[in-house]
GROMACS .gro file of C-alpha atoms in nm:
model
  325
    1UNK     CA    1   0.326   0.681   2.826
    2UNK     CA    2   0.564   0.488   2.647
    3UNK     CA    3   0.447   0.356   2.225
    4UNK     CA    4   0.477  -0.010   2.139
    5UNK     CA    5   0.614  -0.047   1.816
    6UNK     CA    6   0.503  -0.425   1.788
    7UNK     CA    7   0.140  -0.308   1.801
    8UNK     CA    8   0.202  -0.062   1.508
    9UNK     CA    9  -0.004  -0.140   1.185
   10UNK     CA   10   0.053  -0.086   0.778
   11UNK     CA   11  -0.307   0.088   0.788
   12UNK     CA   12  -0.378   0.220   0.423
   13UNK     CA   13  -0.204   0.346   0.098
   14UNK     CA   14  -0.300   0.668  -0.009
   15UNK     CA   15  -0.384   0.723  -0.397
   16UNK     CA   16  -0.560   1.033  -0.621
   17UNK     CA   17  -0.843   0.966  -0.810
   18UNK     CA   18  -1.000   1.139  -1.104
   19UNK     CA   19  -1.385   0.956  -1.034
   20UNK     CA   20  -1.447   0.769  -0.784
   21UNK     CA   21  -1.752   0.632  -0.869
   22UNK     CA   22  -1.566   0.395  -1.071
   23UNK     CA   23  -1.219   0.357  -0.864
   24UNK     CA   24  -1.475   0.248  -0.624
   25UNK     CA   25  -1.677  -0.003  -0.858
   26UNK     CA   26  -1.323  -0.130  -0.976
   27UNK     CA   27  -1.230  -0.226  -0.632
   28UNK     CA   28  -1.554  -0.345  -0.498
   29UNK     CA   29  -1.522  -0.565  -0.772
   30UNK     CA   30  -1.228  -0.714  -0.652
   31UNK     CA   31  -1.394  -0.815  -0.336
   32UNK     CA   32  -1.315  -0.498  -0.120
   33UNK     CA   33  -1.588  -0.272   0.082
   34UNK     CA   34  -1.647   0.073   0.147
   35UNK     CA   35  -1.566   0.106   0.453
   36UNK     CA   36  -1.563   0.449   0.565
   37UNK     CA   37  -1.626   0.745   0.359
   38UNK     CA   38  -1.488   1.087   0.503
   39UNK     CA   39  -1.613   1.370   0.363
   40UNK     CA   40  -1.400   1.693   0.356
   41UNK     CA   41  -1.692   1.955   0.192
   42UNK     CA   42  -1.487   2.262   0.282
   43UNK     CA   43  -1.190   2.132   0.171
   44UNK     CA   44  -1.307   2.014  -0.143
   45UNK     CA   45  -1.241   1.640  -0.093
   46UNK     CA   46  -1.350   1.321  -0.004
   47UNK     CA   47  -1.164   0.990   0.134
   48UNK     CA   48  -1.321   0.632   0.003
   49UNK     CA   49  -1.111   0.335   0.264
   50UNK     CA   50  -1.141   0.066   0.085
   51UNK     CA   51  -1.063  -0.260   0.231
   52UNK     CA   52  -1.172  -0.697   0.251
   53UNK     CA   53  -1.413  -0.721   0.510
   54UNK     CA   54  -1.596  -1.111   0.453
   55UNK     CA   55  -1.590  -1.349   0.774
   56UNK     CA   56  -1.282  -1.511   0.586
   57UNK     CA   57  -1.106  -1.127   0.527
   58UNK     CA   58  -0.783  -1.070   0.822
   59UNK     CA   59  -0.953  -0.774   0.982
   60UNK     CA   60  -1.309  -0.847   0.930
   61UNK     CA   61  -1.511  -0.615   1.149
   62UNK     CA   62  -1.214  -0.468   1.274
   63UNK     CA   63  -1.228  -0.070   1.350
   64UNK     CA   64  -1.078   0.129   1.060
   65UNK     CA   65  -0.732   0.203   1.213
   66UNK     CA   66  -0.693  -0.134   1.402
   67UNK     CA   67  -0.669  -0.286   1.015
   68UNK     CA   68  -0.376  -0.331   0.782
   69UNK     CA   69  -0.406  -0.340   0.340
   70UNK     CA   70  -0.646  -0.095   0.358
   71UNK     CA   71  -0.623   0.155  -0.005
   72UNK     CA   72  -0.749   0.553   0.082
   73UNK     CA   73  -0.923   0.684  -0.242
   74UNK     CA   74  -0.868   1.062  -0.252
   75UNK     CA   75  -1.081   1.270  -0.453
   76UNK     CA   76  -1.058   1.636  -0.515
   77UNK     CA   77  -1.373   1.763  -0.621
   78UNK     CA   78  -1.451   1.845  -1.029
   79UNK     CA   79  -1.161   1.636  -1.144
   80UNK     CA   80  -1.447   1.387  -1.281
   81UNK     CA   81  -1.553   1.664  -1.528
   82UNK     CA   82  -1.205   1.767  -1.596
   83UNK     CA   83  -1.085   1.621  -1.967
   84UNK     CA   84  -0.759   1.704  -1.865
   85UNK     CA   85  -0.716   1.588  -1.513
   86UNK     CA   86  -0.500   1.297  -1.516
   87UNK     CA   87  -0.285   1.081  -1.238
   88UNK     CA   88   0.077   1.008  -1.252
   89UNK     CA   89   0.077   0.611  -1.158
   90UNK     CA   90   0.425   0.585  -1.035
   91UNK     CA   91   0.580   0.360  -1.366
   92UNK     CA   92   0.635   0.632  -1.627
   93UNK     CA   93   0.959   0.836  -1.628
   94UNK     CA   94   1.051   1.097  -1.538
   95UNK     CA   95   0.776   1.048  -1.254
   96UNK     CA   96   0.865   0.697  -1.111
   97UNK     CA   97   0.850   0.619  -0.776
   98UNK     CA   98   0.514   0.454  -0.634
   99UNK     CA   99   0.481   0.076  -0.827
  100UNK     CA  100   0.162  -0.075  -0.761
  101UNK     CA  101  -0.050  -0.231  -0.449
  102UNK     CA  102  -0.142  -0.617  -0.486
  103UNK     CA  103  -0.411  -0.886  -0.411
  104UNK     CA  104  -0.313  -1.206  -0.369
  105UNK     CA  105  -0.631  -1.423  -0.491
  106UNK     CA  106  -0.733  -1.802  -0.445
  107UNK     CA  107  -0.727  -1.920  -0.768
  108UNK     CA  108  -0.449  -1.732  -0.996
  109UNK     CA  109  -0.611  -1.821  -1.316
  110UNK     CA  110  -0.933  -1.811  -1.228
  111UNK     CA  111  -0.936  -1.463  -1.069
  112UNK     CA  112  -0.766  -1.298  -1.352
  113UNK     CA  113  -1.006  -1.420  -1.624
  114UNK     CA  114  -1.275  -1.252  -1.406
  115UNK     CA  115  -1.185  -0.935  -1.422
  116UNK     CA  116  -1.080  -0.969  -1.783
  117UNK     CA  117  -1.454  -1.103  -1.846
  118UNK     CA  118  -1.528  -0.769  -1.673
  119UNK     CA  119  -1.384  -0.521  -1.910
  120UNK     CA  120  -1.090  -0.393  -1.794
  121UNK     CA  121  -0.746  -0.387  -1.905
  122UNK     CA  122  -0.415  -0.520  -1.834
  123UNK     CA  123  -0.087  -0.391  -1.786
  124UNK     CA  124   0.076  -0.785  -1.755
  125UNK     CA  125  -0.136  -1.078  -1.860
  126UNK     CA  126  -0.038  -1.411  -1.686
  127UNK     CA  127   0.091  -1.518  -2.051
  128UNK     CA  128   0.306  -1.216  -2.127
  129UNK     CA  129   0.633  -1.218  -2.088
  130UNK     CA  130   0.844  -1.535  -1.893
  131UNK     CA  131   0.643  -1.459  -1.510
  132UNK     CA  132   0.378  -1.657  -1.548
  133UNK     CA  133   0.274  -1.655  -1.193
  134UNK     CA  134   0.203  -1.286  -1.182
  135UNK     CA  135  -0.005  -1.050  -1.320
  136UNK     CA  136  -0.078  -0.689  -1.365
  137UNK     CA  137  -0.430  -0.534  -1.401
  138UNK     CA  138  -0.527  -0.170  -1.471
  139UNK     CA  139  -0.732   0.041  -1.239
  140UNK     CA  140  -0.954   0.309  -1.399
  141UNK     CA  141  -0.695   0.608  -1.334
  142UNK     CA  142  -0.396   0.353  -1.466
  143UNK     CA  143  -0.225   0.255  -1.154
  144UNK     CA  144  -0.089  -0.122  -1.160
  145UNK     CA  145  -0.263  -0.418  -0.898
  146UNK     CA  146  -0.050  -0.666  -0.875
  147UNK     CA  147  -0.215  -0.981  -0.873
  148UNK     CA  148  -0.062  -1.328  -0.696
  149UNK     CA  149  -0.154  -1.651  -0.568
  150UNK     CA  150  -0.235  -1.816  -0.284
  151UNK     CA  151  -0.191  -2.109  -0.420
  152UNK     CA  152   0.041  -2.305  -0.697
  153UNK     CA  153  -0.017  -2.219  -1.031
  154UNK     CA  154   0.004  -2.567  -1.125
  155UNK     CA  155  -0.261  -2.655  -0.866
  156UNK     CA  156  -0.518  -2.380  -0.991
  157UNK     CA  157  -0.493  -2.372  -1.388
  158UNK     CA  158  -0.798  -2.586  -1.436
  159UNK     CA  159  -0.999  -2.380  -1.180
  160UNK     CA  160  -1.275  -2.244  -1.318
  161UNK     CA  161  -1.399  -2.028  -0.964
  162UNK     CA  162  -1.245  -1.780  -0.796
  163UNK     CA  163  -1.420  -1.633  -0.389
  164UNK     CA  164  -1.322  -1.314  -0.361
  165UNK     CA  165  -1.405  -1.348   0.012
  166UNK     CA  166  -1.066  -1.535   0.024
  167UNK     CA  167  -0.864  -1.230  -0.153
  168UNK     CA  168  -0.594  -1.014   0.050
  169UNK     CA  169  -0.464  -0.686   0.014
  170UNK     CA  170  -0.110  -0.812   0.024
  171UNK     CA  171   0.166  -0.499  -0.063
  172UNK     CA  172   0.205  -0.233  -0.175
  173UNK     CA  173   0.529  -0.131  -0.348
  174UNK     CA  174   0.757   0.168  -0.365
  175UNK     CA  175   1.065   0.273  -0.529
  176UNK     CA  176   1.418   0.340  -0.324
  177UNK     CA  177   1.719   0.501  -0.429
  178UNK     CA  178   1.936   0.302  -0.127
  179UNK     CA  179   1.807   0.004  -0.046
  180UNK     CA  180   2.045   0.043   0.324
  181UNK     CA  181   1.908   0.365   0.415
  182UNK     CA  182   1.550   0.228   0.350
  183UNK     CA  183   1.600  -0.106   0.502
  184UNK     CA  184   1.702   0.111   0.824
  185UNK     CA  185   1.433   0.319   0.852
  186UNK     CA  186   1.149   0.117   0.806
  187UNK     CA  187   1.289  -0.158   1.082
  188UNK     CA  188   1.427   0.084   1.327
  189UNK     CA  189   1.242   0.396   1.304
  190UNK     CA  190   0.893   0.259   1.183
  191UNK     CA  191   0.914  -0.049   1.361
  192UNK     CA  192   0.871  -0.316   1.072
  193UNK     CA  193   1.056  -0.654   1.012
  194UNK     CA  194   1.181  -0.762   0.740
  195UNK     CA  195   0.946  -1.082   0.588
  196UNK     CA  196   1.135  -1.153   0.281
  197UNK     CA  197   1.419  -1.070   0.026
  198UNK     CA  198   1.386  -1.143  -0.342
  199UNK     CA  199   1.692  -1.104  -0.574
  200UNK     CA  200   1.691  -1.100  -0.906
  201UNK     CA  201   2.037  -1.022  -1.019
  202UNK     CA  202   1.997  -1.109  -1.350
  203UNK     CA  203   1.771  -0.866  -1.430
  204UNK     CA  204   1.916  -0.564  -1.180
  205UNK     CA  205   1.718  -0.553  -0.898
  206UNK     CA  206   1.611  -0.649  -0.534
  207UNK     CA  207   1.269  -0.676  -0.370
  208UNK     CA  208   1.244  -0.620   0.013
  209UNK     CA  209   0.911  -0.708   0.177
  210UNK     CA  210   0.868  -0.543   0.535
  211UNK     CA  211   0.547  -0.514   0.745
  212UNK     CA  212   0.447  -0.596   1.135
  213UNK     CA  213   0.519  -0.950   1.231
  214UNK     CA  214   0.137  -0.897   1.453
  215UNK     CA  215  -0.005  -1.252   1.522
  216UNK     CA  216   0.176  -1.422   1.270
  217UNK     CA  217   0.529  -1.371   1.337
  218UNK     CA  218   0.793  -1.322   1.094
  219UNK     CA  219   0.774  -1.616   0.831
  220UNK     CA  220   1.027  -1.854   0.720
  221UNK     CA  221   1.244  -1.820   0.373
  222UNK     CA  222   1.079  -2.131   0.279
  223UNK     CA  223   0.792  -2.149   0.049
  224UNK     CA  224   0.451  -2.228   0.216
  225UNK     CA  225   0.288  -2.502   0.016
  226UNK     CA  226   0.472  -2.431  -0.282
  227UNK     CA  227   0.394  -2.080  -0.292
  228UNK     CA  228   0.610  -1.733  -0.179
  229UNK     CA  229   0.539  -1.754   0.230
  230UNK     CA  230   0.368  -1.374   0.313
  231UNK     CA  231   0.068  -1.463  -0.013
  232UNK     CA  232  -0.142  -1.506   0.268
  233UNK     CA  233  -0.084  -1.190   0.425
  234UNK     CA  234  -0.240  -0.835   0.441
  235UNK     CA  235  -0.026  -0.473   0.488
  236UNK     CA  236   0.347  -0.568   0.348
  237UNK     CA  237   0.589  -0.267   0.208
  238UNK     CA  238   0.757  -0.388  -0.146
  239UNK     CA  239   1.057  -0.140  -0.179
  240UNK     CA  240   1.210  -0.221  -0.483
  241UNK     CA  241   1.565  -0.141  -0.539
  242UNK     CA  242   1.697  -0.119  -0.905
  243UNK     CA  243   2.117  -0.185  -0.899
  244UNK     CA  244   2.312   0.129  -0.920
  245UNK     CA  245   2.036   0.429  -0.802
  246UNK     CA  246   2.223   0.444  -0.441
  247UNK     CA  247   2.553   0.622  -0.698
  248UNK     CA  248   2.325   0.868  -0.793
  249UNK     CA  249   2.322   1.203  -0.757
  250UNK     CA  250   1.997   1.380  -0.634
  251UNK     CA  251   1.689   1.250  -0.554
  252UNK     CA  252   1.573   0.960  -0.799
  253UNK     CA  253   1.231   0.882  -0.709
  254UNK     CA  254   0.885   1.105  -0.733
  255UNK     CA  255   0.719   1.132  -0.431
  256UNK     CA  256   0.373   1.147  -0.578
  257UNK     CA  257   0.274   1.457  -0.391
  258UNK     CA  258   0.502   1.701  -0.638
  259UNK     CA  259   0.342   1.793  -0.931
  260UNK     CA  260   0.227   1.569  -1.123
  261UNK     CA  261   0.052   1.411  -0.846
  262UNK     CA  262  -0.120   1.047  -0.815
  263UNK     CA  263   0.028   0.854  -0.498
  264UNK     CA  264   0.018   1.014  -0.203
  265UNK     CA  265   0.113   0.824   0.099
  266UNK     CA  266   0.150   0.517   0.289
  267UNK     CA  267   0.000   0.518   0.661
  268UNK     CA  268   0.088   0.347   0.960
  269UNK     CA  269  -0.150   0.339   1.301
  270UNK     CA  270  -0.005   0.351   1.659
  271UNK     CA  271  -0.108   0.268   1.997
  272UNK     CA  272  -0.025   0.622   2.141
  273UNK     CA  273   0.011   0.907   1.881
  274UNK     CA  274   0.181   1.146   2.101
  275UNK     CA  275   0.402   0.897   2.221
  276UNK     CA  276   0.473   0.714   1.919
  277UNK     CA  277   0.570   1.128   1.752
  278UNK     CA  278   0.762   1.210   2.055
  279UNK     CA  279   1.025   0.857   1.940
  280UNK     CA  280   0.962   0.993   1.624
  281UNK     CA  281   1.142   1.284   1.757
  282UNK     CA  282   1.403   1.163   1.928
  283UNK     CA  283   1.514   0.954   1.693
  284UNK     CA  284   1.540   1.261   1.505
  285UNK     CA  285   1.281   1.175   1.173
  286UNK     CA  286   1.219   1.422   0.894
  287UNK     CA  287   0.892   1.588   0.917
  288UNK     CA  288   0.617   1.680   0.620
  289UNK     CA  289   0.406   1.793   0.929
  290UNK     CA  290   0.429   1.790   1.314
  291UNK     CA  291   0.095   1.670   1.512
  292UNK     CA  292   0.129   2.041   1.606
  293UNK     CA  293   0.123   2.183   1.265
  294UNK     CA  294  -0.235   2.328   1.095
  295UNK     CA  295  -0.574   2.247   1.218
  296UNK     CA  296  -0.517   1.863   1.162
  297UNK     CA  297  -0.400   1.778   1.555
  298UNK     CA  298  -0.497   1.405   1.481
  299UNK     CA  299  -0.213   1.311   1.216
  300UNK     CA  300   0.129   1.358   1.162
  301UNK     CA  301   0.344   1.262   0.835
  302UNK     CA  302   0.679   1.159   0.873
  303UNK     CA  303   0.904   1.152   0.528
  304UNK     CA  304   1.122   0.815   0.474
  305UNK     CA  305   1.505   0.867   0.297
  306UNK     CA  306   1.297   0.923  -0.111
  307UNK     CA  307   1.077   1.177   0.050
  308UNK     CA  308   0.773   0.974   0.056
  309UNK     CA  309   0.500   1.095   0.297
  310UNK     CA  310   0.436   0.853   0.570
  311UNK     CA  311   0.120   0.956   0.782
  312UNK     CA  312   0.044   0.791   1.127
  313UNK     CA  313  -0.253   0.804   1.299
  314UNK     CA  314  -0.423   0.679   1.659
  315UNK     CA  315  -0.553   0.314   1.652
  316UNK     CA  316  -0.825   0.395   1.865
  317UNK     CA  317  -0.895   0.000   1.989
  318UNK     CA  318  -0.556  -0.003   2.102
  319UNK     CA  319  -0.600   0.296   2.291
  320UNK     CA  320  -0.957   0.196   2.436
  321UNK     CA  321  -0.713  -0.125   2.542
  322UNK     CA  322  -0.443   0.099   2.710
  323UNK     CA  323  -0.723   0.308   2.927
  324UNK     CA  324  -0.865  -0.031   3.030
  325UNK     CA  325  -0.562  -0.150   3.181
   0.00000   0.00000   0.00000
């Protein structure tokens, strides 16, 4: 049976945690839900999916895999007691590669003074620095959330509320050495579309947003009521290119899985696994592990041009749709 890349999804990013009692309070508190917890007790591991899930959230009461902006919580067991145990979050050289995921929020303001009411820190305050329509909070192991609007800034700096019901898990952003070699293999070996280009030549570097067009197509270039036109949506891929790292030698970017570790991997879901690996295949991908590699028959990780792990898994509504047919 043939695999229908327009029904692929931008399922979940994958990141380590040192305790995820309170990675999990931290994003609950930004509106998301537990949604599955997978328990790995021989393994010595746990998985937390953590996702929006109100009436007004995009995949509300959608099965895991038929979702998109999901973020995977991995923890290893003990590293809570472990003084030492630490992540690498992606922004500190010589270990750079992941960037951060990203909400995009009702009320800009509003939502930021919330969680800065709450207690926890900031990386980029909306009033640092000359991007005032951005910010930057902390999660408890030190990895960056991105936070945008949904709505002007000018519209929502007297807002006093913010709904979290109305927040999206919008991106999540990597680093790439060639932004070319990227660009081509997320559109024509993972199947995205391209949903926006930012360039910022002045200071060095490009953004490239990709995802699934899905439902909602492939938006215009135009700002959607006066704000960037994919705020509103869930399950993007930032890859953020910084002028000159294609003339490299080498690889530039850390992967997250090498030691030290903290990312681990972005995840796509497909209509017909051993379809969609057999493309995979033929079009000749790089694998971290083949669907008939270890124990694990039920996912496969592909690895893009930096090395970064890209696992895909069944989406099993689609497939309860395909045996209905």
């Amino acid at each position: 049976m043939a695999t229908d890349i327009k029904t692929y999804k931008f399922n979940h990013t994958m990141i380590r945690v040192k305790d995820p009692k309170r990675s999990v309070k931290f994003y609950e508190f930004l509106g998301m839900k537990m949604l599955h917890k997978m328990e790995q007790s021989e393994a010595k591991f746990d998985l937390y999916f953590m996702g929006y899930d109100s009436p007004k959230a995009a995949s509300h009461g959608s099965e895991l895999f038929d979702r998109e902006g999901l973020i995977e919580l991995t923890h290893n067991y003990g590293t809570e007691n472990d003084a030492d145990y630490q992540v690498t979050n992606g922004n500190k050289d010589p270990y750079k590669g992941f960037g951060h995921t990203c909400i995009s929020v009702d009320n800009l303001q509003a939502a930021c003074q919330r969680i800065e009411d709450a207690g926890y820190k900031f990386q980029k305050k909306l009033t640092d620095g000359r991007m005032r329509h951005i910010a930057f909070a902390l999660d408890p192991d030190g990895y960056w959330v991105e936070i945008i609007g949904q709505n002007p800034v000018e519209k929502t700096e007297d807002v006093k509320t913010t709904d979290t019901q109305a927040y999206r898990m919008n991106h999540s952003m990597i680093r790439v050495k060639d932004p070319q070699k990227s660009l081509k293999f997320y559109k024509e070996v993972m199947g995205m579309e391209l949903m926006r280009t930012s360039e910022q030549a002045s200071a060095g570097f490009n953004l490239y947003f990709l995802g699934y067009a899905g439902k909602d197509g492939v938006p215009g270039s135009e700002p959607v009521n006066g704000v960037n036109p994919t705020a509103h949506r869930e399950g993007l891929l930032e890859l953020t290119w910084n002028y000159g790292t294609e003339k490299e030698e080498g690889p530039v970017y850390h992967n997250g899985n090498d030691e030290p570790q903290g990312f681990g991997h972005i995840c796509v879901s497909v209509d017909d696994l051993d379809a969609a690996c057999k493309r995979f295949d033929e079009l000749k991908v790089n694998w971290k592990k083949r669907l008939t590699d270890g124990r694990m028959r039920n996912v496969a990780f592909v690895l893009d041009p930096d090395n970064y792990w890209i696992e895909v898994v069944q989406n099993e509504q689609l497939k309860k749709g395909k045996s209905e047919l």
